[in-house]
Amino acid sequence: MLKKSLSNFQLDYVDLYLIHWPFGFKEDADPLPSSPEGYSDVDYLETWEGMEECVKLGLAKSIGLSNFNKEQIDRVLQNSKIRPVVNQVEVNPNINQKDLIQFCRERDIVVVGFAPLGRATLSTTISTYPPATVLDSNVIEIGKKYGKTPAQVVLRYLLSLGVCVIPKSVTKSRILENFNIYDFELNEEDVKYLDSCNKNWRVSPMAAYKDHKYYPF
Ligand SMILES: NC(=O)c1ccc[n+]([C@@H]2O[C@H](COP(=O)([O-])OP(=O)(O)OC[C@H]3O[C@@H](n4cnc5c(N)ncnc54)[C@H](OP(=O)(O)O)[C@@H]3O)[C@@H](O)[C@H]2O)c1
């Protein structure tokens, strides 16, 4: 699979290669199957062995996990020759993942936070998404104090939790905006407000697969 991607990208190797989810689907099934017939019961430890092989072959410099819970992370650590360097999970003020971040830190694993903006305005059009904190009137007010946008306030807050953030935008001005967060610090009161937004709400629970044996949440 990685060899095929490298050929598509016209690359010799990738810096980082992740297992996207601890659960898998059959190779000939729909990429997001609508029934359990499409589920694969391949253990993610077997997948991890394949990931280690990618490093040995020089196809990936580092390997990591995504959407793994604590027990699954420890199971990988106890059964691996090459350690995962990151766990990429959803992190935004609605789900700040403080506990998992601390757990990963104790194991030298960096947490990469996906959907850091809670999918922003998209969250207003998809009914299952929690309202994104970039649209919260208090966060908008906090931003005004610092001359920053709500997205910048949220990204600054997430950096202070010790995660890497990967906001996505196809808009040049927003890409620049999302980088421009290193010249201010949120005060204690504002951090406290953002902490209070934590409700363990996910935009990406993948709840359709909650009966898969390796479902993480
Ligand atoms: N590992 C996983 O399971 C997993 C799951 C989901 C996502 N991800 C990854 O995480 C990354 C980001 O996640 P995401 O795209 O789901 O969510 P996100 O980054 O929280 O939100 C992206 C949305 O926010 C908008 N946006 C970006 N910057 C903004 C700003 N400064 N102000 C207002 N709106 C802004 C974007 O609009 P425009 O693009 O129109 O500017 C887009 O609609 C992606 O690279 C994705 O591949 C990983």
Coordinates of C-alpha atoms and ligand atoms in Angstrom, one line a residue:
M1 CA 0.0 0.0 0.0
L2 CA 2.8 2.5 0.9
K3 CA 4.8 1.6 -2.2
K4 CA 1.7 2.4 -4.3
S5 CA 1.2 5.8 -2.5
L6 CA 4.9 6.6 -2.9
S7 CA 4.7 5.9 -6.6
N8 CA 1.6 8.1 -6.9
F9 CA 3.4 10.9 -5.0
Q10 CA 6.6 10.3 -7.0
L11 CA 8.5 10.1 -3.7
D12 CA 11.1 7.6 -2.4
Y13 CA 10.0 7.8 1.2
V14 CA 7.6 9.6 3.6
D15 CA 8.7 11.3 6.9
L16 CA 5.8 9.9 8.8
Y17 CA 3.3 7.1 8.2
L18 CA 0.3 6.4 10.4
I19 CA -2.3 3.7 11.1
H20 CA -5.4 5.9 10.5
W21 CA -7.7 3.9 12.9
P22 CA -7.1 0.9 15.1
F23 CA -10.0 -0.9 13.3
G24 CA -9.8 -2.0 9.7
F25 CA -11.9 -3.0 6.8
K26 CA -11.6 -5.7 4.2
E27 CA -9.5 -4.7 1.2
D28 CA -12.2 -5.5 -1.2
A29 CA -14.9 -3.7 0.8
D30 CA -16.2 -0.2 0.4
P31 CA -13.7 2.2 2.0
L32 CA -16.4 3.1 4.6
P33 CA -18.5 0.0 4.7
S34 CA -22.2 0.3 5.7
S35 CA -22.4 -3.2 7.3
P36 CA -20.2 -5.4 9.5
E37 CA -19.6 -7.7 6.5
G38 CA -17.0 -5.1 5.4
Y39 CA -15.1 -5.2 8.7
S40 CA -11.7 -6.8 8.9
D41 CA -10.6 -8.5 12.2
V42 CA -6.9 -8.1 11.4
D43 CA -5.2 -7.1 14.7
Y44 CA -3.6 -3.7 14.6
L45 CA -0.5 -5.3 16.0
E46 CA -0.1 -7.2 12.7
T47 CA -0.6 -3.9 10.9
W48 CA 2.1 -2.4 13.1
E49 CA 4.6 -5.1 12.1
G50 CA 3.9 -4.0 8.5
M51 CA 4.6 -0.4 9.5
E52 CA 7.9 -1.5 11.1
E53 CA 8.8 -3.2 7.8
C54 CA 8.2 0.1 6.0
V55 CA 10.8 1.8 8.2
K56 CA 13.3 -1.1 7.7
L57 CA 12.8 -0.8 3.9
G58 CA 13.5 2.9 4.1
L59 CA 10.0 3.8 2.9
A60 CA 9.0 5.7 6.0
K61 CA 11.4 7.6 8.4
S62 CA 8.9 7.4 11.4
I63 CA 5.7 5.6 12.1
G64 CA 2.8 6.5 14.3
L65 CA -0.8 5.9 15.3
S66 CA -4.1 7.8 14.9
N67 CA -7.3 7.5 16.9
F68 CA -5.8 4.9 19.3
N69 CA -6.9 4.8 22.9
K70 CA -4.6 4.3 25.9
E71 CA -5.0 0.6 26.1
Q72 CA -4.3 0.2 22.4
I73 CA -1.3 2.5 22.6
D74 CA 0.2 0.4 25.5
R75 CA -0.5 -2.8 23.6
V76 CA 1.5 -1.5 20.6
L77 CA 4.3 -0.3 22.9
Q78 CA 4.5 -3.7 24.6
N79 CA 4.6 -5.5 21.3
S80 CA 6.8 -3.4 19.1
K81 CA 10.4 -3.1 18.0
I82 CA 10.0 0.4 16.7
R83 CA 7.9 2.8 18.8
P84 CA 5.2 5.0 17.5
V85 CA 6.3 8.7 17.5
V86 CA 2.8 10.2 17.4
N87 CA -0.8 9.6 18.0
Q88 CA -3.0 11.8 15.9
V89 CA -6.4 12.4 17.5
E90 CA -9.1 15.0 17.5
V91 CA -8.2 17.9 19.7
N92 CA -10.1 21.2 20.0
P93 CA -11.7 23.0 22.9
N94 CA -14.8 20.7 22.7
I95 CA -12.5 17.8 23.3
N96 CA -9.2 19.0 24.8
Q97 CA -7.8 15.5 25.4
K98 CA -5.7 16.6 28.4
D99 CA -5.7 13.2 29.9
L100 CA -4.6 11.4 26.7
I101 CA -2.0 14.1 26.1
Q102 CA -0.4 13.5 29.5
F103 CA -0.5 9.7 29.0
C104 CA 1.2 10.1 25.6
R105 CA 3.8 12.6 27.1
E106 CA 4.8 10.0 29.7
R107 CA 5.5 7.6 26.9
D108 CA 7.4 10.0 24.7
I109 CA 4.6 10.1 22.1
V110 CA 3.7 13.5 20.5
V111 CA -0.1 14.2 20.2
V112 CA -1.0 15.7 16.8
G113 CA -4.4 17.4 17.1
F114 CA -6.7 17.0 14.1
A115 CA -9.9 19.1 13.5
P116 CA -8.3 21.8 15.8
L117 CA -11.0 24.3 14.6
G118 CA -13.8 21.8 15.1
R119 CA -14.3 22.1 11.4
A120 CA -15.3 25.7 11.9
T121 CA -18.2 26.9 9.7
L122 CA -18.8 23.3 8.5
S123 CA -20.0 22.6 12.0
T124 CA -23.1 24.7 11.4
T125 CA -24.1 22.7 8.3
I126 CA -23.7 19.1 9.6
S127 CA -26.2 18.4 12.4
T128 CA -24.1 15.7 14.1
Y129 CA -21.1 18.1 14.6
P130 CA -20.8 19.9 17.9
P131 CA -20.8 23.8 17.5
A132 CA -17.2 24.8 16.9
T133 CA -15.7 27.1 19.6
V134 CA -14.4 29.4 16.8
L135 CA -18.0 30.5 16.5
D136 CA -18.5 31.0 20.3
S137 CA -19.2 34.6 21.2
N138 CA -16.9 34.6 24.2
V139 CA -14.0 33.3 22.0
I140 CA -14.7 36.0 19.5
E141 CA -14.6 38.6 22.3
I142 CA -11.3 37.1 23.7
G143 CA -9.8 37.4 20.2
K144 CA -10.7 41.1 20.0
K145 CA -8.7 41.8 23.2
Y146 CA -5.5 40.5 21.5
G147 CA -6.3 41.7 18.0
K148 CA -6.6 38.1 16.9
T149 CA -9.3 36.0 15.2
P150 CA -11.2 33.3 17.1
A151 CA -9.3 30.6 15.1
Q152 CA -6.0 32.1 16.3
V153 CA -7.2 32.1 19.9
V154 CA -8.2 28.4 19.6
L155 CA -4.9 27.4 18.0
R156 CA -2.9 29.3 20.5
Y157 CA -4.8 27.6 23.3
L158 CA -4.2 24.1 21.8
L159 CA -0.5 24.8 21.5
S160 CA -0.4 25.6 25.2
L161 CA -1.8 22.1 25.8
G162 CA 1.4 20.7 24.2
V163 CA 0.0 19.3 21.0
C164 CA 0.9 19.9 17.3
V165 CA -2.0 21.3 15.4
I166 CA -2.9 20.7 11.8
P167 CA -5.7 23.1 10.8
K168 CA -6.8 22.6 7.2
S169 CA -7.7 25.4 4.9
V170 CA -7.9 25.9 1.1
T171 CA -8.0 29.7 1.7
K172 CA -4.6 31.4 1.4
S173 CA -5.5 34.2 3.9
R174 CA -6.6 31.6 6.5
I175 CA -3.5 29.5 6.0
L176 CA -1.5 32.6 6.8
E177 CA -3.8 33.5 9.7
N178 CA -3.4 30.0 11.2
F179 CA 0.4 30.4 11.2
N180 CA 0.3 33.8 12.8
I181 CA -0.2 32.7 16.4
Y182 CA 3.3 32.9 18.0
D183 CA 3.2 36.6 19.0
F184 CA 0.7 36.5 21.9
E185 CA -0.1 34.5 25.0
L186 CA -3.6 33.9 26.4
N187 CA -4.0 35.0 30.0
E188 CA -5.1 32.7 32.8
E189 CA -8.7 33.7 32.7
D190 CA -9.0 33.2 29.0
V191 CA -7.4 29.8 29.2
K192 CA -9.8 28.9 32.0
Y193 CA -12.7 29.8 29.7
L194 CA -11.4 27.6 26.9
D195 CA -10.8 24.8 29.4
S196 CA -14.5 25.1 30.4
C197 CA -15.5 24.3 26.8
N198 CA -14.4 20.7 27.2
K199 CA -17.4 18.4 26.8
N200 CA -15.7 15.4 25.1
W201 CA -17.7 16.1 22.0
R202 CA -16.2 14.8 18.8
V203 CA -16.7 15.8 15.2
S204 CA -15.2 12.4 14.2
P205 CA -16.6 9.7 16.5
M206 CA -16.9 7.2 13.6
A207 CA -19.9 5.9 15.7
A208 CA -21.1 3.8 12.8
Y209 CA -18.3 1.4 13.7
K210 CA -18.8 1.2 17.4
D211 CA -19.5 -2.5 17.2
H212 CA -16.1 -3.2 15.6
K213 CA -13.9 -5.1 18.0
Y214 CA -11.1 -2.5 17.8
Y215 CA -13.3 0.6 18.0
P216 CA -11.4 3.0 20.3
F217 CA -13.9 5.3 22.0
Ligands
LIG1 N1 -6.6 11.2 11.7 C1 -7.8 11.4 11.4 O1 -8.7 10.5 11.7 C2 -8.3 12.7 10.9 C3 -9.7 13.0 10.9 C4 -10.2 14.2 10.4 C5 -9.2 15.1 10.0 N2 -7.9 14.8 10.0 C6 -6.9 15.8 9.4 O2 -6.9 17.0 10.2 C7 -6.7 18.1 9.5 C8 -7.7 19.2 9.8 O3 -9.0 18.7 10.2 P1 -10.4 19.1 9.5 O4 -10.2 19.7 8.2 O5 -11.3 18.0 9.7 O6 -10.9 20.3 10.5 P2 -10.4 21.8 10.9 O7 -9.0 22.0 10.5 O8 -10.8 21.9 12.3 O9 -11.4 22.7 10.1 C9 -11.3 22.9 8.7 C10 -12.4 23.9 8.3 O10 -12.1 25.1 8.9 C11 -12.0 26.2 8.0 N3 -11.0 27.1 8.4 C12 -9.6 26.9 8.4 N4 -9.0 27.9 8.9 C13 -9.9 28.8 9.3 C14 -9.9 30.1 9.9 N5 -8.7 30.7 10.2 N6 -11.1 30.7 10.2 C15 -12.3 30.1 9.9 N7 -12.4 28.9 9.3 C16 -11.2 28.3 9.0 C17 -11.7 25.5 6.7 O11 -12.3 26.2 5.6 P3 -11.5 26.5 4.2 O12 -10.7 25.3 3.8 O13 -12.7 26.8 3.3 O14 -10.7 27.7 4.4 C18 -12.4 24.1 6.8 O15 -13.8 24.3 6.5 C19 -6.8 17.7 8.0 O16 -5.5 17.7 7.5 C20 -7.4 16.3 8.1 O17 -6.8 15.4 7.1 C21 -7.4 13.6 10.4

